[in-house]
Short mmCIF file of C-alpha atoms in Angstrom, two decimals:
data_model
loop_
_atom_site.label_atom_id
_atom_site.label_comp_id
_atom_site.label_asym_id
_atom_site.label_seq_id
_atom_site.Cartn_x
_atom_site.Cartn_y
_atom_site.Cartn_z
CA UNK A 1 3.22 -56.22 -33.97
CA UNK A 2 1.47 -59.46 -33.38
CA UNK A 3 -2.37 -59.62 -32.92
CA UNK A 4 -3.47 -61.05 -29.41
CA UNK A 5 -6.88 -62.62 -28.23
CA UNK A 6 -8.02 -61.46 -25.27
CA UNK A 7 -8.46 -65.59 -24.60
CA UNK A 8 -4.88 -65.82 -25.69
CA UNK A 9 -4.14 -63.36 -23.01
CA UNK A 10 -6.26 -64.68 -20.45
CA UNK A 11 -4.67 -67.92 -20.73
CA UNK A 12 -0.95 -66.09 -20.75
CA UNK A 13 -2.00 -64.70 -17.33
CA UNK A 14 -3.60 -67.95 -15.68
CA UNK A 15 -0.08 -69.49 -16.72
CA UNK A 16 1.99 -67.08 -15.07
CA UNK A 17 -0.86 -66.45 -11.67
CA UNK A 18 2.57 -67.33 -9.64
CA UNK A 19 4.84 -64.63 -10.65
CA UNK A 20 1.48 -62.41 -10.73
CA UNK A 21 0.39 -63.18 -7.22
CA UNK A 22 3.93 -63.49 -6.08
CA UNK A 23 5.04 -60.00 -7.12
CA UNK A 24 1.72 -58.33 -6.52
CA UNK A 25 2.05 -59.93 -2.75
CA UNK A 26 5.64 -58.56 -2.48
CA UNK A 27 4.50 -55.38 -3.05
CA UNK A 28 1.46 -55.18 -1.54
CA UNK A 29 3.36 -56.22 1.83
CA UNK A 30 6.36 -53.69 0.81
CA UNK A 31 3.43 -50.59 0.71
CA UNK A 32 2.28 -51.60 4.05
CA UNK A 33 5.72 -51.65 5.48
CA UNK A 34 6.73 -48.47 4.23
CA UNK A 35 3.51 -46.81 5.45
CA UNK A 36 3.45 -48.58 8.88
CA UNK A 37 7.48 -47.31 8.59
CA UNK A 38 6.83 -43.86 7.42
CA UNK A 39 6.63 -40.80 10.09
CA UNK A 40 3.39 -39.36 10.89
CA UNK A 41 2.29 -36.35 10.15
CA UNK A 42 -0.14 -33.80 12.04
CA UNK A 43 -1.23 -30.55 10.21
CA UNK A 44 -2.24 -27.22 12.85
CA UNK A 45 -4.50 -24.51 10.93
CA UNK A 46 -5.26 -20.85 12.09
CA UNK A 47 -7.52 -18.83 10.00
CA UNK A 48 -7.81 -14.45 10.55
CA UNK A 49 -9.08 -11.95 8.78
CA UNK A 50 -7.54 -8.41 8.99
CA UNK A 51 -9.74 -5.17 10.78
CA UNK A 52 -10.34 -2.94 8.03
CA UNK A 53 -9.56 0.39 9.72
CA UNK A 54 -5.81 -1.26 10.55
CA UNK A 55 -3.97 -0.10 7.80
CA UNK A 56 -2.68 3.15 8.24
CA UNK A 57 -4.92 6.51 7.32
CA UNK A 58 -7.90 5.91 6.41
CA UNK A 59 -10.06 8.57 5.40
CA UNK A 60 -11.71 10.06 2.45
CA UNK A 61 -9.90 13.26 1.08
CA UNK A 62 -11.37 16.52 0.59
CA UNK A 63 -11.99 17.56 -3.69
CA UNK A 64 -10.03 17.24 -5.96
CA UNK A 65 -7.30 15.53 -4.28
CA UNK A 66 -9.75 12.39 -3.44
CA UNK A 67 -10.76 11.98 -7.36
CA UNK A 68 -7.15 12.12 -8.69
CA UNK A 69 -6.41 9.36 -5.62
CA UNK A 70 -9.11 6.98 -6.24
CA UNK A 71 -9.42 3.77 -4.69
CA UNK A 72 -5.88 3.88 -4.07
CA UNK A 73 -6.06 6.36 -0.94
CA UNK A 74 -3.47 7.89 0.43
CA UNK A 75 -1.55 5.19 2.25
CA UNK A 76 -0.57 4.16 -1.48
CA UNK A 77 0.45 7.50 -2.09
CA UNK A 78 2.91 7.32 0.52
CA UNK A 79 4.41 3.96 -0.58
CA UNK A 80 1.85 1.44 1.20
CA UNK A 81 0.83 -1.77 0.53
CA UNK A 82 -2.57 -3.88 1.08
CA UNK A 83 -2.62 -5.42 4.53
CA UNK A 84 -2.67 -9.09 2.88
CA UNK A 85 0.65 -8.47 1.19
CA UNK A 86 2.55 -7.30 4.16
CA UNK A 87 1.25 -10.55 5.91
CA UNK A 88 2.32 -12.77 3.50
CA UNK A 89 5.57 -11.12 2.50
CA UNK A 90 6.48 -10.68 6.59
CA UNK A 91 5.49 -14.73 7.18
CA UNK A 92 7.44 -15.87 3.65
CA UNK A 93 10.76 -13.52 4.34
CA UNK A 94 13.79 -15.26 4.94
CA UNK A 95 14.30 -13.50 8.31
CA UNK A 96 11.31 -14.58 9.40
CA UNK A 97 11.83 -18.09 8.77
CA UNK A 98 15.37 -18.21 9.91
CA UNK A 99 13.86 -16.65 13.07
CA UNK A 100 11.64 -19.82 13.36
CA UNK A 101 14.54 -22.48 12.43
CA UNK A 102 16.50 -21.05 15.52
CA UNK A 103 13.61 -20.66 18.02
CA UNK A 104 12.13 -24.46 17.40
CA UNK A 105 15.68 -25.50 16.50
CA UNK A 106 14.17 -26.96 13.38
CA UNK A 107 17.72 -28.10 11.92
CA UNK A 108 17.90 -30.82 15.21
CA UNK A 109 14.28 -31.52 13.86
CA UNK A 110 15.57 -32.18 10.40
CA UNK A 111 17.65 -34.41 11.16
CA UNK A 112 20.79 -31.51 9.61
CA UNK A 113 24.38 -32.45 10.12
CA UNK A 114 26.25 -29.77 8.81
CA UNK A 115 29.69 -28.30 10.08
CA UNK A 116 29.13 -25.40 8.38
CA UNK A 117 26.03 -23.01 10.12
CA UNK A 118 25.22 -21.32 7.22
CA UNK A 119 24.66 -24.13 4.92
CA UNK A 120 22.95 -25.82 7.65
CA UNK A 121 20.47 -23.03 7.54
CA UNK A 122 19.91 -22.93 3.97
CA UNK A 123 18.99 -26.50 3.51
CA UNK A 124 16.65 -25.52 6.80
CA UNK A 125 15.22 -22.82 4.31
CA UNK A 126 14.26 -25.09 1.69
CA UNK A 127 12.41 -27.75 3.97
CA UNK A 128 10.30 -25.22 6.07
CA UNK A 129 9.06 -23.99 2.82
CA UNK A 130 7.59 -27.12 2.31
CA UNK A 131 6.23 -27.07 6.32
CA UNK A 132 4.70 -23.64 6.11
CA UNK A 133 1.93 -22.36 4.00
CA UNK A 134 0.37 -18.84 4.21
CA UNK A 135 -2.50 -18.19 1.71
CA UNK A 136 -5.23 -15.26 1.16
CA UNK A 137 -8.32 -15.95 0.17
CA UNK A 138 -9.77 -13.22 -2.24
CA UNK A 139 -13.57 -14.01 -1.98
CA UNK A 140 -14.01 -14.90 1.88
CA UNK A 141 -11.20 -12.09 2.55
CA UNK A 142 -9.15 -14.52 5.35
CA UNK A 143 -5.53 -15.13 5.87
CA UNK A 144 -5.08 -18.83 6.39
CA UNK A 145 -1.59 -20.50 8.08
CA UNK A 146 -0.94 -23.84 8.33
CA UNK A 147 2.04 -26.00 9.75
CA UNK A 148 2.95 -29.26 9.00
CA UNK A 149 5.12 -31.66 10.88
CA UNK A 150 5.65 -35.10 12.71
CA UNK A 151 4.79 -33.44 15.83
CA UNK A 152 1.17 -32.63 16.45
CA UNK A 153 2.58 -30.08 18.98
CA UNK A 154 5.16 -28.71 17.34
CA UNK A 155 2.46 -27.85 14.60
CA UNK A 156 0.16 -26.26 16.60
CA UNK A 157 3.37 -24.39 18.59
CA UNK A 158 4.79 -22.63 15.29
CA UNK A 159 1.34 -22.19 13.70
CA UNK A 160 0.39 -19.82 16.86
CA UNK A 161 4.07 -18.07 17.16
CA UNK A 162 3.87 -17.31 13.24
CA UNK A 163 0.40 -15.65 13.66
CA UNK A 164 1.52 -13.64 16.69
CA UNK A 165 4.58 -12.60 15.19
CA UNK A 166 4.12 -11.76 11.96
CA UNK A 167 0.86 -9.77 13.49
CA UNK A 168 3.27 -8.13 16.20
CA UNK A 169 5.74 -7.20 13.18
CA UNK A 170 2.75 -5.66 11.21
CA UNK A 171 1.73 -3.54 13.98
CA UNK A 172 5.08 -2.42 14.14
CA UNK A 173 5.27 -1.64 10.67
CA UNK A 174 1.82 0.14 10.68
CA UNK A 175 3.34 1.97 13.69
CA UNK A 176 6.04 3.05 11.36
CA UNK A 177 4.32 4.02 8.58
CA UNK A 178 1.55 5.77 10.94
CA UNK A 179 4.70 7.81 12.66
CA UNK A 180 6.08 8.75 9.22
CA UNK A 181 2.48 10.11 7.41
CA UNK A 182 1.63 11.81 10.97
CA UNK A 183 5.03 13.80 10.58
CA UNK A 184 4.41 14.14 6.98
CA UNK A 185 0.93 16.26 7.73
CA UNK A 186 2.66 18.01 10.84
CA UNK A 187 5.61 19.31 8.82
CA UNK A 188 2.58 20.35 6.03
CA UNK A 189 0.60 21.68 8.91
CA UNK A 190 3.43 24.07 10.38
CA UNK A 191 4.54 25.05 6.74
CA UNK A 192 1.06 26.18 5.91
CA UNK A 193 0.49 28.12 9.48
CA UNK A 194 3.76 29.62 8.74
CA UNK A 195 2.98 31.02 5.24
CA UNK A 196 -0.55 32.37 6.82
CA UNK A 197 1.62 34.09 9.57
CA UNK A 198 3.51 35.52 6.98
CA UNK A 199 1.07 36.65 4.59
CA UNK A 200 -1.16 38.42 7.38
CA UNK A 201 1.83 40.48 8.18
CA UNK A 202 2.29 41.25 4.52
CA UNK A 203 -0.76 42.72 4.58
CA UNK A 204 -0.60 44.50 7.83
CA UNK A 205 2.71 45.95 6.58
CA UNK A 206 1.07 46.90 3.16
CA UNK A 207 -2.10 48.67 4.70
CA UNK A 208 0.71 50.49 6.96
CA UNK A 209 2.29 51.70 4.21
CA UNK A 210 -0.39 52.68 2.01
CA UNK A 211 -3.28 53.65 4.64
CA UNK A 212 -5.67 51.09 3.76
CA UNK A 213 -8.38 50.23 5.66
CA UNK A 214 -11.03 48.94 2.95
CA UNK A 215 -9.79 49.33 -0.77
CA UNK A 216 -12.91 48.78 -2.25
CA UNK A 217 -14.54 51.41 -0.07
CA UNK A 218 -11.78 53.26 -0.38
CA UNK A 219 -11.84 53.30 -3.80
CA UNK A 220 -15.36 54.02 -4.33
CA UNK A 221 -14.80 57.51 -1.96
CA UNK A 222 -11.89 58.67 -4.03
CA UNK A 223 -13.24 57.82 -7.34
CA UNK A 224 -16.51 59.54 -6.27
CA UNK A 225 -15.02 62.48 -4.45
CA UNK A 226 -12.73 63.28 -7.34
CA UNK A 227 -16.03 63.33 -9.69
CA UNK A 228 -17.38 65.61 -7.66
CA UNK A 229 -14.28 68.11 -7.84
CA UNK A 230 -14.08 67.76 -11.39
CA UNK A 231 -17.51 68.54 -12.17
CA UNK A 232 -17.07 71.83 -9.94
CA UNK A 233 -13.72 72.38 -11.75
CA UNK A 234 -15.41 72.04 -15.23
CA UNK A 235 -18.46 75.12 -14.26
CA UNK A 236 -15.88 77.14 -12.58
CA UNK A 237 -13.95 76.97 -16.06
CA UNK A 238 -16.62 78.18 -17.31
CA UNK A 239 -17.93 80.41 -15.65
CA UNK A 240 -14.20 81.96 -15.48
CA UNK A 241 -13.65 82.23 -19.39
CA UNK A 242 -17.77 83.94 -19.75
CA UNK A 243 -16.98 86.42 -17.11
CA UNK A 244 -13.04 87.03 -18.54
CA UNK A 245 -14.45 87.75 -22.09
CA UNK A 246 -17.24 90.09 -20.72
CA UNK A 247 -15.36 92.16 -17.76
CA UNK A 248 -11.45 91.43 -18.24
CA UNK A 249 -8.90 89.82 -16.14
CA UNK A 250 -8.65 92.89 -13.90
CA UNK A 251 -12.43 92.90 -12.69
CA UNK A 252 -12.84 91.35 -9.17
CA UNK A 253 -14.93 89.47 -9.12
CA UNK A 254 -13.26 87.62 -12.11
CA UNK A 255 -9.98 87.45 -10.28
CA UNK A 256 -11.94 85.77 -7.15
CA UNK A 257 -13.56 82.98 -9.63
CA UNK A 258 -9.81 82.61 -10.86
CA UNK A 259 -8.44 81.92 -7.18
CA UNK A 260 -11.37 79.63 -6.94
CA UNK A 261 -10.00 77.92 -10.08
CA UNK A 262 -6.73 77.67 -8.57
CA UNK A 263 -7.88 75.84 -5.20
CA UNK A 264 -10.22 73.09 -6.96
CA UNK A 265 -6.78 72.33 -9.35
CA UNK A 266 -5.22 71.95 -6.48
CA UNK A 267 -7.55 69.99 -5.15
CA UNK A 268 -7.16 67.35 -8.39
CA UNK A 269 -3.74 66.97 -8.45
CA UNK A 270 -4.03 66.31 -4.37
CA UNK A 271 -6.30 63.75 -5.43
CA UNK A 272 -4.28 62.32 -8.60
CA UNK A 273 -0.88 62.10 -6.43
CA UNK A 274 -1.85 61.79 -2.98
CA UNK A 275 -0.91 64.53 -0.96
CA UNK A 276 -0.52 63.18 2.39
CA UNK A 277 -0.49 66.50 3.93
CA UNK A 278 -4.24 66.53 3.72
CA UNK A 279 -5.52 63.08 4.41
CA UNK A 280 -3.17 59.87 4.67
CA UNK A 281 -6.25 57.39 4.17
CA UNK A 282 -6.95 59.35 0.14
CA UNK A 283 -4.54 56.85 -2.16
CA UNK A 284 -3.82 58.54 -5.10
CA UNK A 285 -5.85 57.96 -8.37
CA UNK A 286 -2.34 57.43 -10.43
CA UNK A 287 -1.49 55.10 -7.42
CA UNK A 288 -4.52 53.22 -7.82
CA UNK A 289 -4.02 50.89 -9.99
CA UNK A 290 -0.64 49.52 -8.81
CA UNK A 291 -1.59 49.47 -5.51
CA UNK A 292 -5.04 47.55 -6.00
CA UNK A 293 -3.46 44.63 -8.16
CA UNK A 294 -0.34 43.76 -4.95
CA UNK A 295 -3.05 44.26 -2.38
CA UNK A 296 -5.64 41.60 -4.44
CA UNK A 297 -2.52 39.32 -5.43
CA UNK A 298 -1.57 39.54 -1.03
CA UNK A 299 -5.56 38.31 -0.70
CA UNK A 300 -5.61 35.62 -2.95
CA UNK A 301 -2.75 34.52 -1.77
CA UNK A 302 -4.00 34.38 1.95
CA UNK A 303 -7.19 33.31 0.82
CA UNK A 304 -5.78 30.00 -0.71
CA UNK A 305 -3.65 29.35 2.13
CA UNK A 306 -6.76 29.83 4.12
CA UNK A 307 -8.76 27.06 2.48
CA UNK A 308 -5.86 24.88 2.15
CA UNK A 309 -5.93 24.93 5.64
CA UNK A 310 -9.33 23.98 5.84
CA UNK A 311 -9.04 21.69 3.87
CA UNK A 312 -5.91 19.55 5.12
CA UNK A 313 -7.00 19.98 8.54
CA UNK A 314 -8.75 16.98 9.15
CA UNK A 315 -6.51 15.06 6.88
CA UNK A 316 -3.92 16.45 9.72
CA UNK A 317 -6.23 15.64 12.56
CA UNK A 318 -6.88 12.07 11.55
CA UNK A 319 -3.47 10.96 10.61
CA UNK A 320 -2.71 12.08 14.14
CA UNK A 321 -5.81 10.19 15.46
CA UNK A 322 -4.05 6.88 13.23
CA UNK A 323 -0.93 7.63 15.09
CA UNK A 324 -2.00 7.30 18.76
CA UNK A 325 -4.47 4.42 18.08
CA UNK A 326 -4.17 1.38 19.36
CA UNK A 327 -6.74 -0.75 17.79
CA UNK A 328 -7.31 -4.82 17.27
CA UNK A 329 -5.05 -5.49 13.76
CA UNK A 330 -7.12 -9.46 13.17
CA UNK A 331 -10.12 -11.06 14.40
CA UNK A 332 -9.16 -14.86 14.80
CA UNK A 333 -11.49 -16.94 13.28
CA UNK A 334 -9.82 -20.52 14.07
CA UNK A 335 -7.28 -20.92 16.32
CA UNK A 336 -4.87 -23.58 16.24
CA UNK A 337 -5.25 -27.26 17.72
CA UNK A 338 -3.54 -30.34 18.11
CA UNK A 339 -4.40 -32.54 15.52
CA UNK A 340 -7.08 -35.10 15.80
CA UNK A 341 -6.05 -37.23 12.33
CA UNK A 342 -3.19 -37.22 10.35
CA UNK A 343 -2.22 -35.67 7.48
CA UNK A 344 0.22 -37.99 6.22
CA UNK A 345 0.98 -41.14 5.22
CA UNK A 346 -2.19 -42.08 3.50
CA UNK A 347 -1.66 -45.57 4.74
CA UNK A 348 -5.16 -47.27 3.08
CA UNK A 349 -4.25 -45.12 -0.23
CA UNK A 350 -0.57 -46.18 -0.50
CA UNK A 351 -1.59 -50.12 -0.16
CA UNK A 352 -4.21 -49.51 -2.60
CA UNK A 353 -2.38 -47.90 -5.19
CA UNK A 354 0.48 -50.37 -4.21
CA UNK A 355 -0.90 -52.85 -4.83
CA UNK A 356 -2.78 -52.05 -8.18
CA UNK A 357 0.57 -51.03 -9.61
CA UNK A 358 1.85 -53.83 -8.32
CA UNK A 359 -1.02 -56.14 -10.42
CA UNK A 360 -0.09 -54.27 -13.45
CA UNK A 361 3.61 -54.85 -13.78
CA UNK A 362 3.25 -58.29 -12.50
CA UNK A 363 0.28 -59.05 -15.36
CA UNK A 364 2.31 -57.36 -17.69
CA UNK A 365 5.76 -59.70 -16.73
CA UNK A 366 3.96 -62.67 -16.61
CA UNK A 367 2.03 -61.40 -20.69
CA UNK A 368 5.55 -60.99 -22.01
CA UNK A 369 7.27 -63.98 -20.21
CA UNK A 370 4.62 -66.76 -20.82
CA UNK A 371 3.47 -65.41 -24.41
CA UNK A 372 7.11 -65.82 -25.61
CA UNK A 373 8.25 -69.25 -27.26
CA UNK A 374 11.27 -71.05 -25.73
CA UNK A 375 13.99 -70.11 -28.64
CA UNK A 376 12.71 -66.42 -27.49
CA UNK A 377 12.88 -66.99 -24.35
CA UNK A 378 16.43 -68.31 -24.45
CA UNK A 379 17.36 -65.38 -26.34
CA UNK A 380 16.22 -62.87 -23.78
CA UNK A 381 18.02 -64.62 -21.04
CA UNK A 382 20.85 -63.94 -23.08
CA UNK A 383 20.47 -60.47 -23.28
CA UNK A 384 19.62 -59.85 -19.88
CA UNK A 385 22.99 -62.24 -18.70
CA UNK A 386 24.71 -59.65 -21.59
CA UNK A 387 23.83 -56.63 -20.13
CA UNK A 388 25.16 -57.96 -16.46
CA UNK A 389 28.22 -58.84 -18.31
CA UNK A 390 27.71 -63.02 -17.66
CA UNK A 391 28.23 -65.28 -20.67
#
């Protein structure tokens, strides 16, 4: 590489200042052309945020059922989404769009001659994308839209019809989803009534049929009144066997104490198997058992569908509440203007940065020109007539 003085390139430049100023003029007057040339455009904003009791149930779920949720609540249960999300994914669908290229007949705007409608509408597709833009902010929680165009109206037009829409189509879907978790706890509601219904006539049927009234009480009576017959069956034995040894069976007052022996045996196995024909409320001590472990597994039962009932019922009552609502989705924040200034072209910038480009490549011709001998020189110009195919 050969080693250049700056002076050596100073004076290279002051000996081509023609072609410099020349070229640098040329395109320094092209840049303001194009940007005097170039369309206008005007930019429309509208900035929302989204009501925080708009999405669907929202409520905090009794015990367990809560914890194991979390933050995610129940609307994510169901197959929800955040409120943001919907936004965005109703404003970016392709339906949604193609519903704005037909309303504002957007393919006239483009300037779209195509025979064929549906490849008119694609390329339509791929040039709104670059005219819309739908953001979320995280930290100041706001939905922005904006809409770019060569019509200041026609920007603020679409800007307002894509934040009515798309809210309109959100509602609807929130309607939806309200509709379907509202029928959700309704079909719960009448499964758990039904299965109480059911239960309490279980255990009207079972008292029926086994003459309870209170088995604990119950219990307690039996179990105490058959004590008490035992422990009068146990002196009677034995006062029977002292008086049998002393007098014989045949003395009478022996065979009374033996009748009385009879009776109160009687009187135990009545107890032990329920004899009905003396009292139909006395269970039977063999019976016990059985009878106590159905009738506690028929109150359990009952007594969980009970407090799932409890529980679930306002889970019921406000998903019904979220179904008949009719509540503000967004608060607008900014709504959308004709443009004062616009967006693009950057006429000052593009004749600036023109223009220093232009400086450049001229300073940087005129270096290589003007620092080259003539035998170089000569042999460039061959090249260059070469590679044009001249001789």
């Amino acid at each position: 590489m050969e080693n250049h003085r700056i002076v050596d390139i100073v004076r290279t430049l002051v000996q081509g200042k023609k072609l410099i100023i020349i070229l640098t003029a040329l395109v320094a007057i092209s840049a303001i052309v194009y940007s005097l040339v170039t369309p206008k455009y005007w930019k429309s904003n509208t900035t929302f945020m989204i009501n925080s009791s708009s999405g669907g149930l929202d409520i905090d779920l009794p015990g367990n059922i809560g914890s194991l949720l979390g933050s995610a609540g129940l609307g994510d249960l169901l197959g929800g989404s955040t409120d943001e999300t919907d936004f965005l994914n109703i404003i970016n669908s392709r339906q949604f769009s193609e519903h704005l290229i037909k309303k504002y007949d957007l393919i006239s705007y483009y300037e779209i001659e195509e025979a064929d409608s549906l490849m008119a509408i694609d390329k339509a597709l791929r040039k709104i994308s670059k005219m819309i833009k739908a953001s979320f902010n995280e930290k100041s929680k706001l939905l922005a839209i904006s809409v770019e165009s060569k019509d200041k109206e026609l920007s603020r037009d679409i800007c307002l019809y894509i934040r009515l829409r798309s809210t309109e189509l959100k509602k609807q879907k929130d309607s939806k989803k309200n509709e379907i978790e509202y029928n959700f706890f309704k079909q719960r509601m009448e499964e758990y009534n039904l299965r109480l219904e059911n239960l309490l006539v279980m255990v009207k049927e079972f008292q029926e049929e086994y003459n309870i009234l209170n088995m604990e009480e119950q219990a307690k009576a039996i179990i105490s009144n058959y004590g008490t017959v035992i422990t009068q069956a146990s002196t009677i034995n034995i006062q029977a066997d002292i008086m049998t040894s002393q007098y014989g069976d045949d003395f009478p007052e022996v065979r009374m104490i033996q009748m009385q022996k009879e009776l109160i045996n009687k009187e135990i196995k009545s107890l032990e198997t329920n004899d009905k024909s003396k009292d139909k409320y006395i269970i039977g001590l063999e019976l016990m058992p059985e009878i106590a472990n159905k009738y506690a597994s028929l109150l359990v039962e009952k007594e969980i569908i009970e407090k799932t009932l409890v529980s679930f019922y306002p889970i019921y009552e406000a998903s019904r509440f979220s179904h008949i609502k009719d509540n503000e989705l967004i608060t607008v924040l900014d709504e959308p203007r004709l443009a004062g200034l616009r967006t693009k072209p950057k006429r000052a910038l593009i004749v600036v940065i023109s223009t220093f480009l232009g400086f450049l490549i001229s300073s940087f011709l005129a270096f290589f020109w003007y620092s080259k001998s003539e035998a170089e020189k000569k042999e460039w110009l061959g090249l260059w007539k070469l590679f044009w195919g001249k001789k």
